[in-house]
mmCIF file with all atom_site columns, C-alpha atoms in Angstrom:
data_model
loop_
_atom_site.group_PDB
_atom_site.id
_atom_site.type_symbol
_atom_site.label_atom_id
_atom_site.label_alt_id
_atom_site.label_comp_id
_atom_site.label_asym_id
_atom_site.label_entity_id
_atom_site.label_seq_id
_atom_site.pdbx_PDB_ins_code
_atom_site.Cartn_x
_atom_site.Cartn_y
_atom_site.Cartn_z
_atom_site.occupancy
_atom_site.B_iso_or_equiv
_atom_site.pdbx_formal_charge
_atom_site.auth_seq_id
_atom_site.auth_comp_id
_atom_site.auth_asym_id
_atom_site.auth_atom_id
_atom_site.pdbx_PDB_model_num
ATOM 1  C CA . PRO A 1 1  ? -17.907 -110.925 27.326 1.00 43.00 ? 161 PRO A CA 1
ATOM 2  C CA . HIS A 1 2  ? -14.989 -109.520 29.650 1.00 45.00 ? 162 HIS A CA 1
ATOM 3  C CA . SER A 1 3  ? -12.816 -106.672 28.185 1.00 46.00 ? 163 SER A CA 1
ATOM 4  C CA . ASN A 1 4  ? -10.076 -105.233 29.318 1.00 49.00 ? 164 ASN A CA 1
ATOM 5  C CA . ASN A 1 5  ? -10.388 -100.663 27.878 1.00 52.00 ? 165 ASN A CA 1
ATOM 6  C CA . PHE A 1 6  ? -11.283 -99.181  31.134 1.00 53.00 ? 166 PHE A CA 1
ATOM 7  C CA . THR A 1 7  ? -13.163 -95.902  31.251 1.00 54.00 ? 167 THR A CA 1
ATOM 8  C CA . GLU A 1 8  ? -11.063 -92.803  32.461 1.00 54.00 ? 168 GLU A CA 1
ATOM 9  C CA . GLU A 1 9  ? -13.976 -93.653  35.751 1.00 55.00 ? 169 GLU A CA 1
ATOM 10 C CA . LYS A 1 10 ? -12.381 -96.985  36.496 1.00 59.00 ? 170 LYS A CA 1
ATOM 11 C CA . ILE A 1 11 ? -8.734  -96.067  36.096 1.00 59.00 ? 171 ILE A CA 1
ATOM 12 C CA . SER A 1 12 ? -9.360  -93.544  38.678 1.00 57.00 ? 172 SER A CA 1
ATOM 13 C CA . GLU A 1 13 ? -12.267 -95.833  41.278 1.00 69.00 ? 173 GLU A CA 1
ATOM 14 C CA . THR A 1 14 ? -8.985  -98.380  41.026 1.00 77.00 ? 174 THR A CA 1
ATOM 15 C CA . LEU A 1 15 ? -5.683  -97.022  40.980 1.00 86.00 ? 175 LEU A CA 1
ATOM 16 C CA . ARG A 1 16 ? -3.980  -94.041  43.489 1.00 89.00 ? 176 ARG A CA 1
ATOM 17 C CA . PRO A 1 17 ? -3.680  -89.806  41.699 1.00 90.00 ? 177 PRO A CA 1
ATOM 18 C CA . ARG A 1 18 ? 0.080   -91.145  41.935 1.00 90.00 ? 178 ARG A CA 1
ATOM 19 C CA . GLU A 1 19 ? -0.590  -93.905  39.903 1.00 92.00 ? 179 GLU A CA 1
ATOM 20 C CA . VAL A 1 20 ? -2.518  -92.223  37.574 1.00 91.00 ? 180 VAL A CA 1
ATOM 21 C CA . GLU A 1 21 ? -0.445  -90.072  36.367 1.00 93.00 ? 181 GLU A CA 1
ATOM 22 C CA . LEU A 1 22 ? 2.480   -91.973  36.080 1.00 95.00 ? 182 LEU A CA 1
ATOM 23 C CA . LEU A 1 23 ? 0.393   -94.192  33.471 1.00 95.00 ? 183 LEU A CA 1
ATOM 24 C CA . SER A 1 24 ? -0.545  -90.879  31.737 1.00 94.00 ? 184 SER A CA 1
ATOM 25 C CA . LEU A 1 25 ? 2.943   -89.790  31.854 1.00 95.00 ? 185 LEU A CA 1
ATOM 26 C CA . ILE A 1 26 ? 4.022   -93.678  30.531 1.00 95.00 ? 186 ILE A CA 1
ATOM 27 C CA . LYS A 1 27 ? 1.928   -93.870  27.744 1.00 95.00 ? 187 LYS A CA 1
ATOM 28 C CA . GLU A 1 28 ? 2.807   -90.394  26.878 1.00 95.00 ? 188 GLU A CA 1
ATOM 29 C CA . LEU A 1 29 ? 6.405   -91.082  26.744 1.00 95.00 ? 189 LEU A CA 1
ATOM 30 C CA . ALA A 1 30 ? 5.353   -94.829  24.682 1.00 95.00 ? 190 ALA A CA 1
ATOM 31 C CA . ARG A 1 31 ? 3.473   -92.098  21.861 1.00 95.00 ? 191 ARG A CA 1
ATOM 32 C CA . THR A 1 32 ? 6.920   -90.832  21.906 1.00 94.00 ? 192 THR A CA 1
ATOM 33 C CA . GLY A 1 33 ? 8.662   -94.069  20.435 1.00 93.00 ? 193 GLY A CA 1
ATOM 34 C CA . MET A 1 34 ? 11.323  -94.077  23.097 1.00 90.00 ? 194 MET A CA 1
ATOM 35 C CA . GLU A 1 35 ? 11.800  -97.153  23.977 1.00 90.00 ? 195 GLU A CA 1
ATOM 36 C CA . LEU A 1 36 ? 10.957  -97.928  28.148 1.00 95.00 ? 196 LEU A CA 1
ATOM 37 C CA . SER A 1 37 ? 12.677  -99.258  29.549 1.00 95.00 ? 197 SER A CA 1
ATOM 38 C CA . MET A 1 38 ? 12.784  -99.107  33.589 1.00 95.00 ? 198 MET A CA 1
ATOM 39 C CA . SER A 1 39 ? 15.582  -96.083  34.058 1.00 93.00 ? 199 SER A CA 1
ATOM 40 C CA . ALA A 1 40 ? 14.759  -94.441  31.229 1.00 94.00 ? 200 ALA A CA 1
ATOM 41 C CA . VAL A 1 41 ? 10.964  -93.692  32.264 1.00 96.00 ? 201 VAL A CA 1
ATOM 42 C CA . PHE A 1 42 ? 12.440  -92.930  35.842 1.00 97.00 ? 202 PHE A CA 1
ATOM 43 C CA . SER A 1 43 ? 15.083  -90.772  34.922 1.00 95.00 ? 203 SER A CA 1
ATOM 44 C CA . GLU A 1 44 ? 11.909  -89.143  32.739 1.00 93.00 ? 204 GLU A CA 1
ATOM 45 C CA . VAL A 1 45 ? 9.221   -88.392  35.079 1.00 92.00 ? 205 VAL A CA 1
ATOM 46 C CA . LYS A 1 46 ? 11.518  -88.763  38.126 1.00 92.00 ? 206 LYS A CA 1
ATOM 47 C CA . GLU A 1 47 ? 11.200  -84.706  38.454 1.00 87.00 ? 207 GLU A CA 1
ATOM 48 C CA . ARG A 1 48 ? 7.232   -84.974  37.529 1.00 89.00 ? 208 ARG A CA 1
ATOM 49 C CA . ILE A 1 49 ? 6.077   -86.986  39.847 1.00 88.00 ? 209 ILE A CA 1
ATOM 50 C CA . GLY A 1 50 ? 8.496   -86.086  42.753 1.00 88.00 ? 210 GLY A CA 1
ATOM 51 C CA . CYS A 1 51 ? 9.547   -89.558  44.058 1.00 90.00 ? 211 CYS A CA 1
ATOM 52 C CA . GLY A 1 52 ? 12.827  -92.128  44.481 1.00 94.00 ? 212 GLY A CA 1
ATOM 53 C CA . TYR A 1 53 ? 13.025  -95.477  42.468 1.00 95.00 ? 213 TYR A CA 1
ATOM 54 C CA . SER A 1 54 ? 11.515  -97.794  44.695 1.00 95.00 ? 214 SER A CA 1
ATOM 55 C CA . VAL A 1 55 ? 8.185   -96.352  44.939 1.00 94.00 ? 215 VAL A CA 1
ATOM 56 C CA . PHE A 1 56 ? 8.417   -95.264  41.135 1.00 96.00 ? 216 PHE A CA 1
ATOM 57 C CA . PHE A 1 57 ? 9.444   -99.392  41.219 1.00 95.00 ? 217 PHE A CA 1
ATOM 58 C CA . LYS A 1 58 ? 6.332   -100.369 43.256 1.00 95.00 ? 218 LYS A CA 1
ATOM 59 C CA . THR A 1 59 ? 3.535   -97.870  41.374 1.00 95.00 ? 219 THR A CA 1
ATOM 60 C CA . VAL A 1 60 ? 4.590   -99.822  38.255 1.00 96.00 ? 220 VAL A CA 1
ATOM 61 C CA . ASN A 1 61 ? 4.395   -102.989 39.640 1.00 96.00 ? 221 ASN A CA 1
ATOM 62 C CA . ARG A 1 62 ? 0.611   -101.465 40.768 1.00 94.00 ? 222 ARG A CA 1
ATOM 63 C CA . LEU A 1 63 ? -0.327  -100.994 37.501 1.00 95.00 ? 223 LEU A CA 1
ATOM 64 C CA . GLU A 1 64 ? 1.196   -104.465 36.185 1.00 95.00 ? 224 GLU A CA 1
ATOM 65 C CA . GLU A 1 65 ? -1.597  -105.767 38.898 1.00 92.00 ? 225 GLU A CA 1
ATOM 66 C CA . ALA A 1 66 ? -4.201  -103.556 37.799 1.00 89.00 ? 226 ALA A CA 1
ATOM 67 C CA . GLY A 1 67 ? -3.764  -104.930 33.939 1.00 91.00 ? 227 GLY A CA 1
ATOM 68 C CA . MET A 1 68 ? -2.529  -101.308 33.268 1.00 92.00 ? 228 MET A CA 1
ATOM 69 C CA . ILE A 1 69 ? 0.698   -102.116 31.842 1.00 95.00 ? 229 ILE A CA 1
ATOM 70 C CA . ARG A 1 70 ? 3.323   -105.411 31.731 1.00 96.00 ? 230 ARG A CA 1
ATOM 71 C CA . THR A 1 71 ? 6.747   -105.350 32.028 1.00 96.00 ? 231 THR A CA 1
ATOM 72 C CA . GLU A 1 72 ? 9.399   -107.972 29.908 1.00 95.00 ? 232 GLU A CA 1
ATOM 73 C CA . MET A 1 73 ? 12.495  -108.749 30.979 1.00 94.00 ? 233 MET A CA 1
ATOM 74 C CA . VAL A 1 74 ? 15.068  -108.147 27.873 1.00 90.00 ? 234 VAL A CA 1
ATOM 75 C CA . ARG A 1 75 ? 18.166  -109.672 27.138 1.00 86.00 ? 235 ARG A CA 1
ATOM 76 C CA . GLY A 1 76 ? 21.229  -106.878 26.332 1.00 80.00 ? 236 GLY A CA 1
ATOM 77 C CA . ARG A 1 77 ? 23.983  -106.158 27.695 1.00 80.00 ? 237 ARG A CA 1
ATOM 78 C CA . GLY A 1 78 ? 22.936  -107.883 31.817 1.00 82.00 ? 238 GLY A CA 1
ATOM 79 C CA . ARG A 1 79 ? 18.855  -108.063 31.373 1.00 84.00 ? 239 ARG A CA 1
ATOM 80 C CA . LYS A 1 80 ? 16.437  -104.849 32.020 1.00 91.00 ? 240 LYS A CA 1
ATOM 81 C CA . ARG A 1 81 ? 13.010  -104.264 32.479 1.00 94.00 ? 241 ARG A CA 1
ATOM 82 C CA . VAL A 1 82 ? 10.361  -102.682 29.978 1.00 95.00 ? 242 VAL A CA 1
ATOM 83 C CA . ILE A 1 83 ? 7.782   -101.420 29.893 1.00 95.00 ? 243 ILE A CA 1
ATOM 84 C CA . VAL A 1 84 ? 4.629   -102.192 27.447 1.00 94.00 ? 244 VAL A CA 1
ATOM 85 C CA . VAL A 1 85 ? 1.616   -100.510 27.794 1.00 91.00 ? 245 VAL A CA 1
ATOM 86 C CA . LYS A 1 86 ? -1.273  -101.857 26.438 1.00 81.00 ? 246 LYS A CA 1
#
């Protein structure tokens, strides 16, 4: 049967270095219990990964396409996209 549990080796074969780094940072933030909205995560990681919002946005999309995370739209005062760690 197919499993979604990726080994570190498989992840590094599939993802680019920035994607691996961002995934690690997202998991680190998730362990703190912080809400993982796109803007909150970006403000926490932008200095560490050294990129602007558009590169961050594309990297999150690639992580989602690779099945490493998923995102959900949440309604509040407007809409926001929240990252969910698998």
